[in-house]
CSV table of C-alpha atoms in Angstrom, one decimal:
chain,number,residue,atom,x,y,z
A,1,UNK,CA,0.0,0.0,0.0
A,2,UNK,CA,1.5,3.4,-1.0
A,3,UNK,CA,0.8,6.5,1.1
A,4,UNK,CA,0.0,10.2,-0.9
A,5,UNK,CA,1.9,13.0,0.5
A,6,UNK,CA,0.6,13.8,3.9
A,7,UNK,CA,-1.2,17.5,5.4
A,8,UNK,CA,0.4,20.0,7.5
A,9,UNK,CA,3.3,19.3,9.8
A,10,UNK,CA,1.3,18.7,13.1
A,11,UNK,CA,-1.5,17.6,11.8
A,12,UNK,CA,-0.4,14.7,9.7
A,13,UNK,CA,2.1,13.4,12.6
A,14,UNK,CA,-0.3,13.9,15.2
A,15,UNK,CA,-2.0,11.7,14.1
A,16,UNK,CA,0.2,9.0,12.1
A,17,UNK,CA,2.2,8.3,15.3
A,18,UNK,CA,-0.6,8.7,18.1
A,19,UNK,CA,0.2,5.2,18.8
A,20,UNK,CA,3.9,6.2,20.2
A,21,UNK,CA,2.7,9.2,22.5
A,22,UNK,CA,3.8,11.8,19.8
A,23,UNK,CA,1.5,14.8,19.1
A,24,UNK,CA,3.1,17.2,16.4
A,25,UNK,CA,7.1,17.2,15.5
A,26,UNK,CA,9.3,20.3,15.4
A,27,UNK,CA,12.8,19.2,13.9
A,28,UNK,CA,14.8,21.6,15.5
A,29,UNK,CA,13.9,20.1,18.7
A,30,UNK,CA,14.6,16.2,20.1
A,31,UNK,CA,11.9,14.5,19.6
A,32,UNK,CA,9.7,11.8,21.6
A,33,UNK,CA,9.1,9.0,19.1
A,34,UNK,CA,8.2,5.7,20.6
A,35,UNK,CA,6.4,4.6,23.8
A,36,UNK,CA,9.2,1.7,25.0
A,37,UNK,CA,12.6,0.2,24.2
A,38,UNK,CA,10.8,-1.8,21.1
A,39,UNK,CA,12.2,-0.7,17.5
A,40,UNK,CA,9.8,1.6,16.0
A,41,UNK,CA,7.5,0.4,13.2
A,42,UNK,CA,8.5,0.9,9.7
A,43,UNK,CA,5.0,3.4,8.9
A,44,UNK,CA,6.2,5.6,12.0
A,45,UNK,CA,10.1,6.2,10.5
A,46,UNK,CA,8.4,7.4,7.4
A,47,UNK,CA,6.1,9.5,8.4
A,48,UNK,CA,8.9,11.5,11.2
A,49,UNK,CA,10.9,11.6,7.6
A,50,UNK,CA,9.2,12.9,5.4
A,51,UNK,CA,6.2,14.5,7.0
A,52,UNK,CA,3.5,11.9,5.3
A,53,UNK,CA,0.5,9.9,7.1
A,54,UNK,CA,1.5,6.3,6.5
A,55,UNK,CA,0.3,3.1,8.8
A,56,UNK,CA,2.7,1.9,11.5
A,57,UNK,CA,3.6,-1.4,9.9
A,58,UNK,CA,3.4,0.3,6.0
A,59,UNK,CA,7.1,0.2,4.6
A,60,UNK,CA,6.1,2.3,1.6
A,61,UNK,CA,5.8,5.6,0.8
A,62,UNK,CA,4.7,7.6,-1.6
A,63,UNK,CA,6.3,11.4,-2.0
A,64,UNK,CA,5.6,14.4,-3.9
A,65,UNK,CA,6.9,14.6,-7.4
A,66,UNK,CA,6.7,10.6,-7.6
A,67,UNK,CA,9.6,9.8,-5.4
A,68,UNK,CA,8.7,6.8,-3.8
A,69,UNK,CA,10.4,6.0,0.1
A,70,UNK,CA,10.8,2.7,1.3
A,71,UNK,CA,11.5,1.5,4.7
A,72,UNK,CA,15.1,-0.5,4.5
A,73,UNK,CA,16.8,-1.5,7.5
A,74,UNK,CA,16.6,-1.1,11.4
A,75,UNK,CA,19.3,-1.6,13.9
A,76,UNK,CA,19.6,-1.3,17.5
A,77,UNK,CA,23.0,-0.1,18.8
A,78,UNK,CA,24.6,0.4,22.0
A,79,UNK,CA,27.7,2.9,22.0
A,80,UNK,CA,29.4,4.0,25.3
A,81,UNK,CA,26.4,4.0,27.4
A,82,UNK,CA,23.7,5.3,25.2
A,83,UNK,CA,21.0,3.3,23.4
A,84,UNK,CA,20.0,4.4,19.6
A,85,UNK,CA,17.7,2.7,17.3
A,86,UNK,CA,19.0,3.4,13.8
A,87,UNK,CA,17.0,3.1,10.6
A,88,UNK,CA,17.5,3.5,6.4
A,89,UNK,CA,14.8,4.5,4.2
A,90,UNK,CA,16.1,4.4,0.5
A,91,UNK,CA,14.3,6.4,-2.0
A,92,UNK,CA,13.5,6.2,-5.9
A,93,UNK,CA,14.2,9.0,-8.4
A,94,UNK,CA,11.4,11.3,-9.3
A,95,UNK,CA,8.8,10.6,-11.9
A,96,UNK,CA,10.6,13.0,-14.4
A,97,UNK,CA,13.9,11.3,-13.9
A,98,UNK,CA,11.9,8.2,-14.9
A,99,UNK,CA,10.1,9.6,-17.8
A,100,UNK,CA,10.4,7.2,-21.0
A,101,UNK,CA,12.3,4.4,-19.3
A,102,UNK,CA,10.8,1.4,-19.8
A,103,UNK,CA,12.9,-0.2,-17.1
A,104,UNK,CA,15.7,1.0,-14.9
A,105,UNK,CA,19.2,0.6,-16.3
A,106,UNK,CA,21.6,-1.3,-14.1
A,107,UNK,CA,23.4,1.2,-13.2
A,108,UNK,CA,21.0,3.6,-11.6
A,109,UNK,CA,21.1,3.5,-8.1
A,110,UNK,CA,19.2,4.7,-5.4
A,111,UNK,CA,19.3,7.2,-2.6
A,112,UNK,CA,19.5,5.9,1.1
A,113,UNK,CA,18.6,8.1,4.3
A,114,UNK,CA,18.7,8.0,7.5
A,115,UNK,CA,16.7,8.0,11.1
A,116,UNK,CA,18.2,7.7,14.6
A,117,UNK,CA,16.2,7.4,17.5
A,118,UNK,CA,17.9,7.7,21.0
A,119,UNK,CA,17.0,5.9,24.3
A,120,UNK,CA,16.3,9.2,26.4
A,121,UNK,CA,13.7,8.6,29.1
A,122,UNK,CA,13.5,4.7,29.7
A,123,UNK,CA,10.4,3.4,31.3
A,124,UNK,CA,8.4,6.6,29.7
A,125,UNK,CA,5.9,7.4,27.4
A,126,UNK,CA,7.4,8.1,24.8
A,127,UNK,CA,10.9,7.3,25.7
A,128,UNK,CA,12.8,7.9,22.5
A,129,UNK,CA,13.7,11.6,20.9
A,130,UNK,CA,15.0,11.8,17.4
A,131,UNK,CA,18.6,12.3,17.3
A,132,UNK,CA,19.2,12.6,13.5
A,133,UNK,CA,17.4,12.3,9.8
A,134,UNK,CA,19.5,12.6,7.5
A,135,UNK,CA,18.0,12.6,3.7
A,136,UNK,CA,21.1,11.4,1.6
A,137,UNK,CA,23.9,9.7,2.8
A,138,UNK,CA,25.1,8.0,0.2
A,139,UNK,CA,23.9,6.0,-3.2
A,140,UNK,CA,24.0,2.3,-3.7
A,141,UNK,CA,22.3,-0.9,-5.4
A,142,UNK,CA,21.5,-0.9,-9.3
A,143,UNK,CA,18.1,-1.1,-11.5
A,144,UNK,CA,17.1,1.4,-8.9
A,145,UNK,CA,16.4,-1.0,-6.3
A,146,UNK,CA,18.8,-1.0,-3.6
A,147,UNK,CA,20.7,-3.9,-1.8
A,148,UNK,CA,18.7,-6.7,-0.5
A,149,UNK,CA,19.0,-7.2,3.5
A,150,UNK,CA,19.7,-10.8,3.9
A,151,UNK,CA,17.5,-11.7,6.9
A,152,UNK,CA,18.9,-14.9,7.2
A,153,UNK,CA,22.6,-13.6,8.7
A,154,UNK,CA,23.4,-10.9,11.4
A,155,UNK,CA,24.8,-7.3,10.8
A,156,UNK,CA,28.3,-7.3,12.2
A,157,UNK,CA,29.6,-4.2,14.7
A,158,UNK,CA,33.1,-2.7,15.0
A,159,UNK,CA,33.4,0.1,17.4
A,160,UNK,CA,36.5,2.4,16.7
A,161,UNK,CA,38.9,4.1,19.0
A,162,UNK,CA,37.9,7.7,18.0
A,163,UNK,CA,33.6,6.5,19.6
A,164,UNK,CA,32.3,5.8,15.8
A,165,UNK,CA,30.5,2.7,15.0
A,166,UNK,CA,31.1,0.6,11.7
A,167,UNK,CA,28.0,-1.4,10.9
A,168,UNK,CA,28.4,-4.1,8.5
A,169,UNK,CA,24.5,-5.3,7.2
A,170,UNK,CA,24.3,-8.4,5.3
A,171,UNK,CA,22.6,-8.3,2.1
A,172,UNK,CA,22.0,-11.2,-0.6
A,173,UNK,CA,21.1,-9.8,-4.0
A,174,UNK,CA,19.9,-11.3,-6.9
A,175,UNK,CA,20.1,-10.9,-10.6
A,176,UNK,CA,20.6,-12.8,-13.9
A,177,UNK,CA,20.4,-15.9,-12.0
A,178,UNK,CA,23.0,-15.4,-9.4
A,179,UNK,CA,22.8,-14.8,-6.1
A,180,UNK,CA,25.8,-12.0,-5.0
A,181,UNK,CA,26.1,-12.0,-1.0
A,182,UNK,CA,27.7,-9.2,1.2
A,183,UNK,CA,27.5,-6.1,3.6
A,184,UNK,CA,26.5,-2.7,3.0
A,185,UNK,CA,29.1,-0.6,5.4
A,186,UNK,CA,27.6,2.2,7.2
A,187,UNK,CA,29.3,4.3,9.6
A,188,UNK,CA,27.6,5.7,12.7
A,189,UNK,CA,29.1,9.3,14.4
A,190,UNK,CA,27.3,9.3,17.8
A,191,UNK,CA,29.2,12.6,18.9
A,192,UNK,CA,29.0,14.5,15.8
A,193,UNK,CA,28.0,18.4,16.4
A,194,UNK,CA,26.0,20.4,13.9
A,195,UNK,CA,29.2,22.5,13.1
A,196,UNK,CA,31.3,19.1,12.4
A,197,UNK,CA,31.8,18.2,8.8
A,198,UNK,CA,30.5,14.6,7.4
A,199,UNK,CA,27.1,12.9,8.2
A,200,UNK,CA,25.5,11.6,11.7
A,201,UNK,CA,25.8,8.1,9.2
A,202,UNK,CA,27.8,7.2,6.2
A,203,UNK,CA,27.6,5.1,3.8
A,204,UNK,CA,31.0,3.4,3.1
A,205,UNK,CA,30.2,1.2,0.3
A,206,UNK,CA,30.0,-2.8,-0.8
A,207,UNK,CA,32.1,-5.6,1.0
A,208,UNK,CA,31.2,-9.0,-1.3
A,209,UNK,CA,31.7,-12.2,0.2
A,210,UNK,CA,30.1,-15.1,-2.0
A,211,UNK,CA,27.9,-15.9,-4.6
A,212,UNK,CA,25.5,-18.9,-5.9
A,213,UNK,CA,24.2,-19.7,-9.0
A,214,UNK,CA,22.0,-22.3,-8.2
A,215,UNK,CA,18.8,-20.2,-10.0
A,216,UNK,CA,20.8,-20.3,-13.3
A,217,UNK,CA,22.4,-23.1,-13.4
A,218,UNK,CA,20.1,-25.7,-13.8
A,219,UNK,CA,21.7,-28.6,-11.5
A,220,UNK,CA,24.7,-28.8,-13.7
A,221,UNK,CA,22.7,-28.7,-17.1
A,222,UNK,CA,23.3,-25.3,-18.6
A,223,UNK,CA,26.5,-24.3,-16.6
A,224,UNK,CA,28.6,-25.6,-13.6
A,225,UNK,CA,27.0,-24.5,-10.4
A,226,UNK,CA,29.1,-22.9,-7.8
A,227,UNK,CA,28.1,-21.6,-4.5
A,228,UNK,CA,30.4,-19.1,-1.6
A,229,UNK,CA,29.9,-17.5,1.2
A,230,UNK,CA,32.5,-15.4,3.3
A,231,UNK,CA,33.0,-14.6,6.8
A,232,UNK,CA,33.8,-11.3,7.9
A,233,UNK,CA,35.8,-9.9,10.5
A,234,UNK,CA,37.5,-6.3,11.2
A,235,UNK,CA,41.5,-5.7,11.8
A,236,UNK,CA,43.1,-2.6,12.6
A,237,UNK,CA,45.0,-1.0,9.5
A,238,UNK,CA,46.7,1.8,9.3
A,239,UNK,CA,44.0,4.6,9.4
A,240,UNK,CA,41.2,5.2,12.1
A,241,UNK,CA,38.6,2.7,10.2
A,242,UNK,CA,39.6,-1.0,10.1
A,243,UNK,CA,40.5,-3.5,7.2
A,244,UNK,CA,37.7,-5.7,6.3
A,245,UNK,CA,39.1,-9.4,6.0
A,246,UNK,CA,36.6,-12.1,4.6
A,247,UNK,CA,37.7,-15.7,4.7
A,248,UNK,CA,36.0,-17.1,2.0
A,249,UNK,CA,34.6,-21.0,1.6
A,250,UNK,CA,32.5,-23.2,-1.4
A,251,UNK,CA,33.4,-23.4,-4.8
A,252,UNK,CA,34.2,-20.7,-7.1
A,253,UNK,CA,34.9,-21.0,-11.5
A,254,UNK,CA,38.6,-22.2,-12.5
A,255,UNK,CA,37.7,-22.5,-16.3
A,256,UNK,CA,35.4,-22.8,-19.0
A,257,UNK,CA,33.3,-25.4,-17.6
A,258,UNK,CA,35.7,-26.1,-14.3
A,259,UNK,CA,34.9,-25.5,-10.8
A,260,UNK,CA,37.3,-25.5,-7.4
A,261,UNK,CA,37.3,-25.2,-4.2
A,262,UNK,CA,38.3,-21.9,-2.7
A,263,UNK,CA,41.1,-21.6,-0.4
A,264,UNK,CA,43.2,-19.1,2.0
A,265,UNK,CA,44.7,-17.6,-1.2
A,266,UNK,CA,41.1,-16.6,-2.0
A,267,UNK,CA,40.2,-14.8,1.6
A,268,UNK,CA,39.5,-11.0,0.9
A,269,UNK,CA,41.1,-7.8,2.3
A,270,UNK,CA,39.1,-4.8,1.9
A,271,UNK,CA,40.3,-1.2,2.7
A,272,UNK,CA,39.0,1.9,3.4
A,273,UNK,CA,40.4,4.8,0.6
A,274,UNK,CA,39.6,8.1,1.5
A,275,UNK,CA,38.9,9.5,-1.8
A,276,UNK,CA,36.1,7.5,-3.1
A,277,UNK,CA,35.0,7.5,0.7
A,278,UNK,CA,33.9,3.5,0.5
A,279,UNK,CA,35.9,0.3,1.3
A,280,UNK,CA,37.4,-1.2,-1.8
A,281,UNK,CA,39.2,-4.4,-2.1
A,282,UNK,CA,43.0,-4.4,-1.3
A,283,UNK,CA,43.7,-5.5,-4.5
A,284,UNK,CA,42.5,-2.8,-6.6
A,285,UNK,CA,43.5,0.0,-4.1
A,286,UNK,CA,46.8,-1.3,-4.8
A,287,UNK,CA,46.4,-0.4,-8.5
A,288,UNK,CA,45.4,3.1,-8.0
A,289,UNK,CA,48.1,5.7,-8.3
Protein backbone atom coordinates (compact mmCIF):
# COMPACT_ATOMS: atom_id res chain seq x y z
CA UNK A 1 0.00 0.00 0.00
CA UNK A 2 1.55 3.36 -0.95
CA UNK A 3 0.83 6.52 1.10
CA UNK A 4 -0.04 10.16 -0.91
CA UNK A 5 1.91 12.96 0.50
CA UNK A 6 0.57 13.75 3.87
CA UNK A 7 -1.24 17.47 5.36
CA UNK A 8 0.38 20.00 7.53
CA UNK A 9 3.34 19.25 9.79
CA UNK A 10 1.34 18.71 13.14
CA UNK A 11 -1.46 17.55 11.76
CA UNK A 12 -0.45 14.66 9.66
CA UNK A 13 2.11 13.39 12.62
CA UNK A 14 -0.34 13.88 15.21
CA UNK A 15 -2.01 11.70 14.14
CA UNK A 16 0.20 9.03 12.14
CA UNK A 17 2.19 8.28 15.34
CA UNK A 18 -0.56 8.66 18.06
CA UNK A 19 0.17 5.23 18.78
CA UNK A 20 3.92 6.19 20.17
CA UNK A 21 2.69 9.17 22.50
CA UNK A 22 3.79 11.78 19.84
CA UNK A 23 1.47 14.85 19.14
CA UNK A 24 3.05 17.19 16.43
CA UNK A 25 7.11 17.20 15.45
CA UNK A 26 9.25 20.29 15.38
CA UNK A 27 12.81 19.16 13.90
CA UNK A 28 14.79 21.60 15.46
CA UNK A 29 13.87 20.11 18.73
CA UNK A 30 14.64 16.24 20.07
CA UNK A 31 11.94 14.50 19.58
CA UNK A 32 9.73 11.80 21.56
CA UNK A 33 9.15 8.95 19.11
CA UNK A 34 8.24 5.74 20.63
CA UNK A 35 6.36 4.56 23.78
CA UNK A 36 9.17 1.72 24.97
CA UNK A 37 12.57 0.20 24.17
CA UNK A 38 10.82 -1.83 21.11
CA UNK A 39 12.22 -0.69 17.50
CA UNK A 40 9.77 1.59 15.97
CA UNK A 41 7.48 0.38 13.19
CA UNK A 42 8.46 0.92 9.67
CA UNK A 43 4.96 3.42 8.86
CA UNK A 44 6.21 5.58 11.97
CA UNK A 45 10.12 6.17 10.49
CA UNK A 46 8.38 7.37 7.44
CA UNK A 47 6.12 9.48 8.37
CA UNK A 48 8.90 11.55 11.16
CA UNK A 49 10.92 11.55 7.55
CA UNK A 50 9.16 12.90 5.42
CA UNK A 51 6.17 14.50 7.03
CA UNK A 52 3.51 11.87 5.32
CA UNK A 53 0.50 9.88 7.10
CA UNK A 54 1.51 6.32 6.53
CA UNK A 55 0.28 3.12 8.81
CA UNK A 56 2.70 1.94 11.50
CA UNK A 57 3.64 -1.42 9.86
CA UNK A 58 3.43 0.27 6.02
CA UNK A 59 7.09 0.24 4.61
CA UNK A 60 6.08 2.35 1.59
CA UNK A 61 5.81 5.62 0.82
CA UNK A 62 4.69 7.58 -1.63
CA UNK A 63 6.34 11.37 -2.04
CA UNK A 64 5.61 14.36 -3.91
CA UNK A 65 6.89 14.56 -7.36
CA UNK A 66 6.69 10.56 -7.56
CA UNK A 67 9.60 9.83 -5.41
CA UNK A 68 8.69 6.80 -3.75
CA UNK A 69 10.41 6.04 0.10
CA UNK A 70 10.83 2.66 1.32
CA UNK A 71 11.52 1.49 4.66
CA UNK A 72 15.13 -0.50 4.47
CA UNK A 73 16.84 -1.49 7.51
CA UNK A 74 16.56 -1.07 11.44
CA UNK A 75 19.33 -1.61 13.94
CA UNK A 76 19.58 -1.29 17.47
CA UNK A 77 22.97 -0.15 18.75
CA UNK A 78 24.57 0.38 21.97
CA UNK A 79 27.68 2.90 22.05
CA UNK A 80 29.39 4.04 25.30
CA UNK A 81 26.40 3.99 27.44
CA UNK A 82 23.70 5.33 25.15
CA UNK A 83 20.99 3.30 23.45
CA UNK A 84 20.04 4.43 19.55
CA UNK A 85 17.69 2.67 17.33
CA UNK A 86 19.02 3.43 13.80
CA UNK A 87 16.99 3.12 10.59
CA UNK A 88 17.48 3.47 6.43
CA UNK A 89 14.82 4.46 4.24
CA UNK A 90 16.14 4.40 0.51
CA UNK A 91 14.32 6.36 -2.04
CA UNK A 92 13.51 6.23 -5.87
CA UNK A 93 14.22 9.02 -8.40
CA UNK A 94 11.39 11.33 -9.27
CA UNK A 95 8.78 10.63 -11.93
CA UNK A 96 10.62 12.97 -14.36
CA UNK A 97 13.90 11.32 -13.88
CA UNK A 98 11.90 8.17 -14.93
CA UNK A 99 10.15 9.62 -17.80
CA UNK A 100 10.39 7.17 -20.97
CA UNK A 101 12.33 4.37 -19.33
CA UNK A 102 10.79 1.44 -19.82
CA UNK A 103 12.87 -0.17 -17.15
CA UNK A 104 15.72 1.00 -14.87
CA UNK A 105 19.19 0.63 -16.27
CA UNK A 106 21.62 -1.33 -14.13
CA UNK A 107 23.43 1.21 -13.24
CA UNK A 108 21.03 3.55 -11.62
CA UNK A 109 21.11 3.51 -8.06
CA UNK A 110 19.19 4.75 -5.45
CA UNK A 111 19.33 7.22 -2.63
CA UNK A 112 19.46 5.85 1.13
CA UNK A 113 18.62 8.05 4.33
CA UNK A 114 18.74 8.02 7.50
CA UNK A 115 16.71 7.99 11.08
CA UNK A 116 18.24 7.72 14.59
CA UNK A 117 16.18 7.42 17.45
CA UNK A 118 17.86 7.70 20.95
CA UNK A 119 17.00 5.86 24.28
CA UNK A 120 16.25 9.23 26.38
CA UNK A 121 13.71 8.57 29.11
CA UNK A 122 13.52 4.73 29.65
CA UNK A 123 10.39 3.36 31.28
CA UNK A 124 8.38 6.65 29.74
CA UNK A 125 5.87 7.37 27.43
CA UNK A 126 7.41 8.15 24.84
CA UNK A 127 10.93 7.25 25.73
CA UNK A 128 12.78 7.85 22.47
CA UNK A 129 13.73 11.60 20.85
CA UNK A 130 15.01 11.77 17.35
CA UNK A 131 18.58 12.35 17.30
CA UNK A 132 19.21 12.59 13.51
CA UNK A 133 17.40 12.31 9.76
CA UNK A 134 19.47 12.57 7.47
CA UNK A 135 18.00 12.59 3.74
CA UNK A 136 21.15 11.38 1.56
CA UNK A 137 23.94 9.65 2.82
CA UNK A 138 25.07 8.04 0.19
CA UNK A 139 23.88 5.99 -3.18
CA UNK A 140 24.03 2.29 -3.72
CA UNK A 141 22.27 -0.90 -5.43
CA UNK A 142 21.47 -0.94 -9.29
CA UNK A 143 18.06 -1.15 -11.52
CA UNK A 144 17.13 1.36 -8.90
CA UNK A 145 16.44 -1.00 -6.28
CA UNK A 146 18.76 -1.03 -3.58
CA UNK A 147 20.70 -3.93 -1.84
CA UNK A 148 18.72 -6.75 -0.53
CA UNK A 149 19.03 -7.17 3.52
CA UNK A 150 19.74 -10.81 3.89
CA UNK A 151 17.51 -11.67 6.85
CA UNK A 152 18.89 -14.92 7.22
CA UNK A 153 22.61 -13.61 8.71
CA UNK A 154 23.43 -10.88 11.43
CA UNK A 155 24.75 -7.30 10.85
CA UNK A 156 28.35 -7.30 12.19
CA UNK A 157 29.59 -4.19 14.68
CA UNK A 158 33.12 -2.73 15.00
CA UNK A 159 33.42 0.05 17.39
CA UNK A 160 36.49 2.45 16.68
CA UNK A 161 38.92 4.09 19.02
CA UNK A 162 37.91 7.74 18.01
CA UNK A 163 33.60 6.48 19.63
CA UNK A 164 32.28 5.84 15.77
CA UNK A 165 30.49 2.68 14.96
CA UNK A 166 31.14 0.59 11.71
CA UNK A 167 28.05 -1.42 10.93
CA UNK A 168 28.36 -4.10 8.46
CA UNK A 169 24.46 -5.29 7.22
CA UNK A 170 24.32 -8.40 5.27
CA UNK A 171 22.59 -8.33 2.12
CA UNK A 172 22.04 -11.18 -0.60
CA UNK A 173 21.12 -9.76 -4.00
CA UNK A 174 19.85 -11.28 -6.88
CA UNK A 175 20.14 -10.90 -10.64
CA UNK A 176 20.56 -12.81 -13.94
CA UNK A 177 20.43 -15.89 -11.95
CA UNK A 178 23.01 -15.40 -9.37
CA UNK A 179 22.78 -14.79 -6.13
CA UNK A 180 25.78 -12.05 -4.95
CA UNK A 181 26.15 -12.02 -1.02
CA UNK A 182 27.68 -9.24 1.21
CA UNK A 183 27.50 -6.07 3.57
CA UNK A 184 26.46 -2.68 2.98
CA UNK A 185 29.15 -0.59 5.40
CA UNK A 186 27.61 2.16 7.20
CA UNK A 187 29.33 4.33 9.60
CA UNK A 188 27.65 5.67 12.72
CA UNK A 189 29.11 9.31 14.40
CA UNK A 190 27.25 9.26 17.81
CA UNK A 191 29.18 12.57 18.89
CA UNK A 192 29.04 14.46 15.81
CA UNK A 193 28.02 18.36 16.43
CA UNK A 194 26.03 20.43 13.86
CA UNK A 195 29.19 22.53 13.10
CA UNK A 196 31.29 19.14 12.45
CA UNK A 197 31.82 18.21 8.80
CA UNK A 198 30.45 14.58 7.42
CA UNK A 199 27.09 12.86 8.17
CA UNK A 200 25.49 11.55 11.74
CA UNK A 201 25.83 8.10 9.19
CA UNK A 202 27.84 7.24 6.21
CA UNK A 203 27.64 5.10 3.83
CA UNK A 204 31.04 3.35 3.12
CA UNK A 205 30.23 1.23 0.34
CA UNK A 206 29.96 -2.83 -0.76
CA UNK A 207 32.13 -5.60 0.95
CA UNK A 208 31.18 -8.98 -1.29
CA UNK A 209 31.68 -12.22 0.21
CA UNK A 210 30.08 -15.10 -1.99
CA UNK A 211 27.90 -15.93 -4.64
CA UNK A 212 25.55 -18.95 -5.94
CA UNK A 213 24.17 -19.69 -8.95
CA UNK A 214 22.04 -22.28 -8.16
CA UNK A 215 18.79 -20.17 -10.00
CA UNK A 216 20.80 -20.33 -13.29
CA UNK A 217 22.45 -23.10 -13.43
CA UNK A 218 20.10 -25.70 -13.78
CA UNK A 219 21.68 -28.58 -11.50
CA UNK A 220 24.73 -28.79 -13.69
CA UNK A 221 22.70 -28.72 -17.11
CA UNK A 222 23.26 -25.26 -18.58
CA UNK A 223 26.51 -24.25 -16.61
CA UNK A 224 28.64 -25.61 -13.55
CA UNK A 225 26.96 -24.53 -10.37
CA UNK A 226 29.06 -22.87 -7.77
CA UNK A 227 28.14 -21.57 -4.45
CA UNK A 228 30.45 -19.13 -1.63
CA UNK A 229 29.86 -17.53 1.16
CA UNK A 230 32.51 -15.43 3.26
CA UNK A 231 33.01 -14.59 6.76
CA UNK A 232 33.83 -11.26 7.91
CA UNK A 233 35.80 -9.93 10.53
CA UNK A 234 37.51 -6.35 11.22
CA UNK A 235 41.49 -5.75 11.84
CA UNK A 236 43.12 -2.59 12.64
CA UNK A 237 44.98 -1.04 9.47
CA UNK A 238 46.72 1.79 9.34
CA UNK A 239 43.97 4.56 9.43
CA UNK A 240 41.19 5.24 12.13
CA UNK A 241 38.61 2.74 10.20
CA UNK A 242 39.60 -0.99 10.14
CA UNK A 243 40.54 -3.48 7.22
CA UNK A 244 37.69 -5.68 6.30
CA UNK A 245 39.06 -9.45 5.97
CA UNK A 246 36.63 -12.14 4.57
CA UNK A 247 37.72 -15.71 4.66
CA UNK A 248 35.99 -17.09 2.01
CA UNK A 249 34.63 -20.96 1.65
CA UNK A 250 32.47 -23.21 -1.37
CA UNK A 251 33.45 -23.38 -4.84
CA UNK A 252 34.25 -20.74 -7.13
CA UNK A 253 34.92 -20.97 -11.49
CA UNK A 254 38.56 -22.16 -12.54
CA UNK A 255 37.71 -22.48 -16.31
CA UNK A 256 35.43 -22.77 -18.98
CA UNK A 257 33.26 -25.41 -17.62
CA UNK A 258 35.70 -26.07 -14.27
CA UNK A 259 34.95 -25.50 -10.76
CA UNK A 260 37.32 -25.45 -7.41
CA UNK A 261 37.34 -25.23 -4.18
CA UNK A 262 38.31 -21.88 -2.66
CA UNK A 263 41.12 -21.62 -0.43
CA UNK A 264 43.17 -19.08 2.01
CA UNK A 265 44.70 -17.61 -1.25
CA UNK A 266 41.12 -16.62 -2.04
CA UNK A 267 40.24 -14.78 1.64
CA UNK A 268 39.52 -11.01 0.93
CA UNK A 269 41.10 -7.83 2.26
CA UNK A 270 39.07 -4.81 1.92
CA UNK A 271 40.30 -1.20 2.66
CA UNK A 272 39.01 1.89 3.38
CA UNK A 273 40.43 4.82 0.59
CA UNK A 274 39.63 8.08 1.53
CA UNK A 275 38.86 9.52 -1.82
CA UNK A 276 36.13 7.51 -3.06
CA UNK A 277 34.96 7.54 0.74
CA UNK A 278 33.86 3.54 0.46
CA UNK A 279 35.94 0.27 1.25
CA UNK A 280 37.39 -1.20 -1.79
CA UNK A 281 39.23 -4.36 -2.14
CA UNK A 282 43.05 -4.38 -1.31
CA UNK A 283 43.75 -5.47 -4.53
CA UNK A 284 42.50 -2.76 -6.60
CA UNK A 285 43.49 0.02 -4.12
CA UNK A 286 46.77 -1.35 -4.82
CA UNK A 287 46.38 -0.41 -8.47
CA UNK A 288 45.39 3.13 -7.96
CA UNK A 289 48.11 5.67 -8.28
Amino acid sequence: MKCRFGKGLGDSLGKTLAGWGVAGLVLALPLLAQAGPAPIPPGAVLAVMHNVEVPDQDEEAELQDGVTATFWYGQELDVDGKHYYATFVWHTRDSAARQGEDFAAPEVQVRLADATFELTHPGQTPAYSIRSIERKIGFFGGREKPEEVDSKRQAVEHRTADGRLLLAVPTATFDNGVVTKGYTMLLFNPNKKPEDDGWVWSYLGQVRTGEDNSAACDEGAVMPCIGSDGELSFVAGQGPLPQVQVKVSGTTFQGPGKIRSLAAADNLTYVYDSKSQQYTSQELASRQP
